[in-house]
Amino acid sequence: MKVTQHIEDSKGETLFSFEIIPPQKGKSIQELYDNIDPLMEFKPPFIDVTTSREEFIYVDKGNGLLEKKLTRMRPGTLGICASIKHKYNVDTVPHVLCGGFTKEETEYLLVDCHYLGIDNVMALRGDAMKDEQSFVPKKGGNDFAVDLVKQINQLNCGKYLHDVMDVDNKANFCIGVAGYPEKHLESPSLISDLKRLKEKVDAGADYVVTQMFFDNAKYFEFVAKAREMGITVPIIPGIKPIAVQRHLQVLPQIFRIDLPEDLIHAVDQCKNNADIRQVGIEWAIQQSLELKAAGVPVLHYYSMGKSENIRQIASKVF
Ligand code: FAD
């Protein structure tokens, strides 16, 4: 079922959803299940599964030389989506990237999704690869998320990249896109980023999931500005609990987001990792309760494959 249909059916009740990352290549899927199991009591209508960009690795050739190879260290997004859907009878949302894929490869992926009964996809550009200065699309691929949304929407209309006669089974994907309450790191301003978001919605996106934020005021302002600009689709807040001291440095660095002074202060006061995790949990509970009281359609948690802190948060909120 479509994410938008789940929201409509909830009749104003805030839903719980979460996002997982595929395991490292060679690792078992069991750990993922062990982390999903405790979250099922909160009845997520859908679970997102991320897709990782490919990256360069250096393989020892055994003769003193290293060979540079391009690989994806966390493959299996679609397989995981299918297996979760099958095991838990819950909708799954594969993240589909522009980066690293030609339009033709994207079409194959979407056809697979359609045959697997996957009704939702999250359309994203992807970040630059680790050793790239800026994002470079694959030759023959989509440049921006808006182009990917257009491709998916074309498929929903029964239009493939090449002429296909007598289409009698059109895709009908519900399309999610990313939004940035503190603007995307490459964007010159929040307003210009919101105009880009509007382009994605006008191209067929059905809902937005936000980048993580730690100050709800940023989300409320973002939604108000989006509505002023005529973006009417659901805007789902993305929440990530702080879990380690290092988050204070890496989250602002990677995502160009601000952390509130009170949160920084509380983490700085902690004596050990367990205390920091607790601060992160308490902060996310307060954020979630306020967002729920404001009537957000879904609270979407970035679990990064670990569920214990998300379970503790959800048990206080749902
Ligand atoms: P876009 O919407 O294409 O925007 C990218 C930048 O280009 C923005 O600055 C925008 O303002 C600008 N822009 C947009 N259109 C144009 C245009 N026509 N001309 C000029 N500039 C333009 N990354 C992954 O690799 N895997 C994942 O699974 C993943 N999941 C995510 C889930 C969520 C909810 C979020 C918020 C992010 C996720 N990301 C993921 C990260 C995402 O790929 C990056 O933030 C990426 O840098 C931008 O993706 P986007 O889809 O927002 O891009």
Coordinates of C-alpha atoms and ligand atoms in Angstrom, one line a residue:
M1 CA 0.0 0.0 0.0
K2 CA 1.1 3.6 -0.7
V3 CA 2.7 5.6 2.1
T4 CA 0.1 8.4 1.4
Q5 CA -2.7 5.8 1.7
H6 CA -1.4 4.7 5.1
I7 CA -1.4 8.4 6.2
E8 CA -4.9 8.9 4.9
D9 CA -6.1 5.7 6.7
S10 CA -4.6 6.8 10.0
K11 CA -7.2 9.6 10.2
G12 CA -4.8 12.1 11.9
E13 CA -3.1 9.6 14.2
T14 CA 0.7 10.0 14.0
L15 CA 2.3 6.8 12.6
F16 CA 5.7 5.3 13.4
S17 CA 8.3 4.4 10.7
F18 CA 12.0 3.8 10.6
E19 CA 14.9 3.5 8.2
I20 CA 17.5 0.8 8.1
I21 CA 20.8 0.3 6.2
P22 CA 21.7 -3.0 4.5
P23 CA 24.5 -5.0 6.3
Q24 CA 28.1 -4.8 5.1
K25 CA 28.8 -7.2 2.2
G26 CA 29.3 -10.7 3.6
K27 CA 27.4 -10.1 6.8
S28 CA 24.2 -12.0 7.7
I29 CA 20.7 -10.4 7.4
Q30 CA 19.9 -11.9 10.8
E31 CA 21.3 -9.0 12.8
L32 CA 18.9 -6.7 10.8
Y33 CA 15.9 -8.9 11.7
D34 CA 17.1 -9.0 15.4
N35 CA 16.9 -5.2 15.3
I36 CA 13.6 -5.0 13.4
D37 CA 11.8 -7.5 15.7
P38 CA 11.5 -5.3 18.8
L39 CA 10.2 -2.4 16.7
M40 CA 7.3 -4.3 15.2
E41 CA 5.1 -3.8 18.3
F42 CA 4.8 -0.1 17.2
K43 CA 3.2 -1.3 14.0
P44 CA 5.2 0.6 11.4
P45 CA 3.2 0.8 8.2
F46 CA 6.4 1.1 6.2
I47 CA 10.1 0.6 6.6
D48 CA 12.7 2.4 4.5
V49 CA 15.9 0.7 3.3
T50 CA 18.8 2.9 2.2
T51 CA 21.0 2.4 -0.9
S52 CA 24.7 3.2 -0.6
R53 CA 26.8 4.9 -3.2
E54 CA 29.5 2.8 -4.7
E55 CA 33.0 3.5 -3.5
F56 CA 36.6 2.9 -4.4
I57 CA 38.5 0.2 -2.5
Y58 CA 42.1 -0.9 -2.9
V59 CA 42.7 -4.6 -3.4
D60 CA 46.1 -6.1 -2.6
K61 CA 47.3 -7.8 -5.8
G62 CA 49.9 -9.7 -3.8
N63 CA 52.8 -8.3 -5.8
G64 CA 53.2 -5.2 -3.7
L65 CA 50.7 -3.3 -5.9
L66 CA 47.2 -2.2 -5.0
E67 CA 44.3 -2.3 -7.6
K68 CA 41.7 0.4 -7.4
K69 CA 38.2 -1.1 -7.7
L70 CA 34.7 0.3 -7.7
T71 CA 32.2 -1.5 -5.5
R72 CA 29.1 -1.1 -3.4
M73 CA 29.9 -2.2 0.2
R74 CA 26.3 -2.5 1.3
P75 CA 24.4 -4.1 -1.6
G76 CA 21.0 -5.8 -1.3
T77 CA 18.5 -3.0 -0.8
L78 CA 15.8 -4.5 -3.0
G79 CA 16.4 -8.0 -1.7
I80 CA 16.1 -6.7 1.9
C81 CA 12.9 -4.9 1.0
A82 CA 11.4 -8.0 -0.5
S83 CA 12.4 -10.2 2.4
I84 CA 11.1 -7.8 5.1
K85 CA 7.8 -7.4 3.2
H86 CA 7.5 -11.2 3.1
K87 CA 8.6 -11.8 6.7
Y88 CA 6.7 -9.0 8.5
N89 CA 3.9 -8.3 6.0
V90 CA 4.9 -4.6 6.1
D91 CA 5.4 -2.2 3.2
T92 CA 9.0 -1.4 2.4
V93 CA 10.5 1.7 0.7
P94 CA 13.7 1.1 -1.3
H95 CA 15.8 4.2 -1.7
V96 CA 16.6 4.7 -5.4
L97 CA 19.6 6.9 -6.3
C98 CA 20.6 8.8 -9.4
G99 CA 24.3 8.4 -8.5
G100 CA 25.9 5.3 -9.9
F101 CA 22.9 4.2 -12.1
T102 CA 22.0 4.8 -15.7
K103 CA 18.4 5.5 -16.5
E104 CA 18.2 2.0 -18.1
E105 CA 19.5 0.4 -14.9
T106 CA 17.0 2.4 -12.9
E107 CA 14.2 1.2 -15.1
Y108 CA 15.2 -2.4 -14.5
L109 CA 15.2 -1.7 -10.7
L110 CA 11.8 -0.1 -10.9
V111 CA 10.4 -3.0 -12.9
D112 CA 11.7 -5.4 -10.3
C113 CA 10.1 -3.3 -7.6
H114 CA 6.8 -3.4 -9.4
Y115 CA 6.9 -7.2 -9.9
L116 CA 7.7 -7.6 -6.1
G117 CA 4.6 -5.6 -5.2
I118 CA 6.6 -2.7 -3.8
D119 CA 4.3 0.4 -4.0
N120 CA 6.7 3.1 -2.7
V121 CA 10.1 4.3 -3.7
M122 CA 12.2 7.1 -2.3
A123 CA 13.8 9.1 -5.1
L124 CA 17.2 10.6 -4.2
R125 CA 20.1 12.1 -6.0
G126 CA 22.8 10.6 -3.7
D127 CA 25.9 12.3 -2.4
A128 CA 29.2 12.7 -4.2
M129 CA 31.4 9.6 -3.9
K130 CA 34.0 9.8 -1.1
D131 CA 36.9 10.9 -3.3
E132 CA 34.8 13.3 -5.5
Q133 CA 34.7 17.0 -4.9
S134 CA 31.1 17.2 -6.0
F135 CA 28.3 14.9 -7.3
V136 CA 28.9 13.5 -10.8
P137 CA 26.0 11.6 -12.4
K138 CA 26.8 8.3 -14.2
K139 CA 26.9 8.7 -18.0
G140 CA 23.3 8.1 -19.1
G141 CA 22.0 8.6 -15.6
N142 CA 19.7 11.1 -13.9
D143 CA 21.4 14.4 -12.8
F144 CA 19.1 15.4 -10.0
A145 CA 16.3 13.8 -7.9
V146 CA 13.7 15.8 -9.9
D147 CA 14.9 13.9 -13.1
L148 CA 14.5 10.6 -11.3
V149 CA 11.0 11.6 -10.1
K150 CA 10.1 12.4 -13.7
Q151 CA 11.4 9.0 -14.8
I152 CA 9.4 7.2 -12.2
N153 CA 6.3 9.2 -13.0
Q154 CA 6.7 8.4 -16.7
L155 CA 6.7 4.7 -15.8
N156 CA 3.6 5.3 -13.8
C157 CA 2.0 6.5 -17.0
G158 CA 3.2 3.3 -18.8
K159 CA 6.0 5.1 -20.6
Y160 CA 9.3 3.2 -20.7
L161 CA 12.6 4.6 -22.0
H162 CA 12.0 2.7 -25.2
D163 CA 8.7 2.2 -27.0
V164 CA 6.8 -0.7 -25.4
M165 CA 3.6 -1.8 -27.2
D166 CA 0.4 -2.6 -25.4
V167 CA 1.3 -1.8 -21.8
D168 CA -1.5 -3.4 -19.7
N169 CA 0.1 -3.3 -16.3
K170 CA 1.3 0.2 -15.4
A171 CA 3.4 0.9 -12.3
N172 CA 1.7 3.0 -9.7
F173 CA 4.5 4.1 -7.4
C174 CA 4.1 6.5 -4.6
I175 CA 7.2 8.7 -4.7
G176 CA 9.0 10.1 -1.7
V177 CA 11.7 12.8 -1.9
A178 CA 14.1 14.4 0.6
G179 CA 13.6 17.8 2.2
Y180 CA 16.1 19.8 4.3
P181 CA 14.8 22.0 7.1
E182 CA 18.3 23.5 7.4
K183 CA 18.7 23.5 3.6
H184 CA 20.7 21.1 1.5
L185 CA 24.5 21.6 2.0
E186 CA 25.0 22.6 -1.7
S187 CA 22.1 25.0 -1.9
P188 CA 22.7 28.8 -1.7
S189 CA 19.7 29.4 0.5
L190 CA 16.7 27.7 2.1
I191 CA 14.3 29.4 -0.3
S192 CA 16.2 28.3 -3.3
D193 CA 16.3 24.8 -1.9
L194 CA 12.5 24.9 -1.3
K195 CA 12.0 25.9 -4.9
R196 CA 13.9 22.7 -5.9
L197 CA 11.7 20.8 -3.5
K198 CA 8.6 22.3 -5.2
E199 CA 10.0 21.2 -8.6
K200 CA 10.2 17.6 -7.3
V201 CA 6.6 17.7 -6.0
D202 CA 5.4 19.3 -9.2
A203 CA 7.2 16.5 -11.1
G204 CA 5.1 13.9 -9.2
A205 CA 6.6 13.4 -5.7
D206 CA 3.8 12.4 -3.3
Y207 CA 5.5 13.0 0.1
V208 CA 8.6 14.4 1.6
V209 CA 10.9 13.0 4.4
T210 CA 13.1 15.5 6.0
Q211 CA 16.8 15.3 6.9
M212 CA 17.4 14.9 10.6
F213 CA 17.1 18.0 12.8
F214 CA 17.4 18.5 16.5
D215 CA 15.4 21.7 16.9
N216 CA 11.7 21.3 16.1
A217 CA 11.4 25.0 15.4
K218 CA 13.5 24.4 12.2
Y219 CA 11.0 21.8 11.1
F220 CA 7.9 23.9 11.8
E221 CA 9.5 26.9 10.0
F222 CA 10.4 24.7 7.0
V223 CA 6.8 23.3 6.8
A224 CA 5.3 26.8 7.0
K225 CA 7.6 28.1 4.2
A226 CA 6.9 25.0 2.1
R227 CA 3.1 25.5 2.5
E228 CA 3.5 29.2 1.6
M229 CA 5.2 28.1 -1.6
G230 CA 2.3 25.7 -2.5
I231 CA 3.9 22.4 -1.4
T232 CA 0.8 20.6 -0.1
V233 CA 2.1 17.0 0.2
P234 CA 2.8 15.4 3.6
I235 CA 6.2 16.4 5.1
I236 CA 7.4 13.6 7.4
P237 CA 10.0 14.6 10.0
G238 CA 13.1 12.5 10.2
I239 CA 14.5 12.0 13.8
K240 CA 17.9 10.6 14.8
P241 CA 18.9 10.1 18.4
I242 CA 22.4 11.2 19.3
A243 CA 24.3 8.0 20.5
V244 CA 27.9 8.9 20.8
Q245 CA 30.1 11.9 21.6
R246 CA 31.4 11.9 18.0
H247 CA 28.0 12.8 16.7
L248 CA 28.5 16.3 18.0
Q249 CA 31.2 16.8 15.4
V250 CA 30.3 14.5 12.5
L251 CA 26.6 15.3 12.1
P252 CA 27.1 19.1 11.6
Q253 CA 30.1 18.3 9.4
I254 CA 28.3 15.8 7.1
F255 CA 24.8 17.2 7.0
R256 CA 25.5 20.9 7.8
I257 CA 22.9 20.9 10.5
D258 CA 23.0 22.9 13.8
L259 CA 22.8 21.2 17.2
P260 CA 21.0 23.1 20.0
E261 CA 23.2 24.5 22.8
D262 CA 21.2 22.6 25.4
L263 CA 21.8 19.3 23.7
I264 CA 25.6 20.0 23.3
H265 CA 25.8 21.0 27.0
A266 CA 23.9 17.8 28.1
V267 CA 26.2 15.6 26.1
D268 CA 29.3 17.4 27.3
Q269 CA 28.2 16.7 30.9
C270 CA 28.1 12.9 30.3
K271 CA 30.6 10.7 31.9
N272 CA 30.3 7.7 29.6
N273 CA 28.7 6.4 26.4
A274 CA 25.7 5.0 28.2
D275 CA 24.9 8.5 29.6
I276 CA 25.3 10.0 26.1
R277 CA 22.9 7.5 24.7
Q278 CA 20.4 8.3 27.4
V279 CA 20.6 12.0 26.6
G280 CA 20.0 11.2 23.0
I281 CA 17.0 9.1 23.8
E282 CA 15.5 11.8 26.2
W283 CA 16.0 14.5 23.6
A284 CA 14.4 12.5 20.8
I285 CA 11.4 11.6 23.1
Q286 CA 10.9 15.3 23.8
Q287 CA 11.2 16.2 20.1
S288 CA 8.8 13.3 19.1
L289 CA 6.2 14.3 21.7
E290 CA 6.1 17.9 20.5
L291 CA 5.9 16.8 16.9
K292 CA 3.2 14.3 17.6
A293 CA 1.2 17.0 19.5
A294 CA 1.5 19.2 16.5
G295 CA -0.1 16.5 14.4
V296 CA 2.7 15.3 12.1
P297 CA 1.6 12.4 9.9
V298 CA 4.5 10.1 10.7
L299 CA 7.6 10.1 12.9
H300 CA 10.4 8.6 10.9
Y301 CA 13.4 7.4 12.8
Y302 CA 16.9 6.9 11.4
S303 CA 17.8 3.7 13.2
M304 CA 21.1 3.0 11.3
G305 CA 20.4 -0.7 11.9
K306 CA 20.3 -0.5 15.7
S307 CA 17.0 -0.5 17.4
E308 CA 17.4 -0.4 21.2
N309 CA 17.3 3.4 21.5
I310 CA 14.5 3.7 18.9
R311 CA 12.5 1.1 20.9
Q312 CA 12.9 3.1 24.1
I313 CA 11.9 6.3 22.3
A314 CA 8.9 4.7 20.6
S315 CA 7.7 3.1 23.9
K316 CA 7.3 6.6 25.4
V317 CA 5.7 8.2 22.3
F318 CA 3.3 5.6 20.8
Ligands
FAD1 P1 18.3 16.9 -5.1 O1 16.9 17.1 -4.8 O2 18.6 16.5 -6.6 O3 19.1 18.2 -4.7 C1 20.5 18.1 -4.6 C2 21.1 19.6 -4.7 O4 20.9 20.1 -6.0 C3 20.3 20.5 -3.7 O5 21.3 21.5 -3.3 C4 19.3 21.2 -4.7 O6 18.9 22.5 -4.2 C5 20.1 21.3 -6.0 N1 19.2 21.1 -7.2 C6 18.1 20.3 -7.3 N2 17.7 20.4 -8.6 C7 18.5 21.2 -9.3 C8 18.6 21.7 -10.6 N3 17.7 21.3 -11.5 N4 19.7 22.5 -10.9 C9 20.6 22.9 -10.0 N5 20.5 22.5 -8.7 C10 19.5 21.7 -8.3 N6 21.8 9.2 0.2 C11 22.2 7.9 -0.2 O7 23.3 7.8 -0.8 N7 21.4 6.8 0.1 C12 20.3 6.9 0.7 O8 19.6 5.9 0.9 C13 19.8 8.2 1.2 N8 18.7 8.3 1.8 C14 18.3 9.6 2.2 C15 17.0 9.7 2.9 C16 16.6 11.0 3.3 C17 15.2 11.1 4.0 C18 17.4 12.1 3.1 C19 17.0 13.5 3.6 C20 18.6 12.0 2.5 C21 19.1 10.7 2.0 N9 20.3 10.6 1.4 C22 20.7 9.3 0.9 C23 21.2 11.7 1.1 C24 20.9 12.4 -0.2 O9 21.2 11.5 -1.3 C25 21.8 13.6 -0.3 O10 21.4 14.6 0.7 C26 22.1 14.2 -1.6 O11 23.2 15.1 -1.5 C27 20.9 15.1 -2.2 O12 19.9 14.3 -2.5 P2 18.5 14.9 -3.0 O13 17.6 13.8 -3.5 O14 17.9 15.8 -2.0 O15 19.0 15.7 -4.3

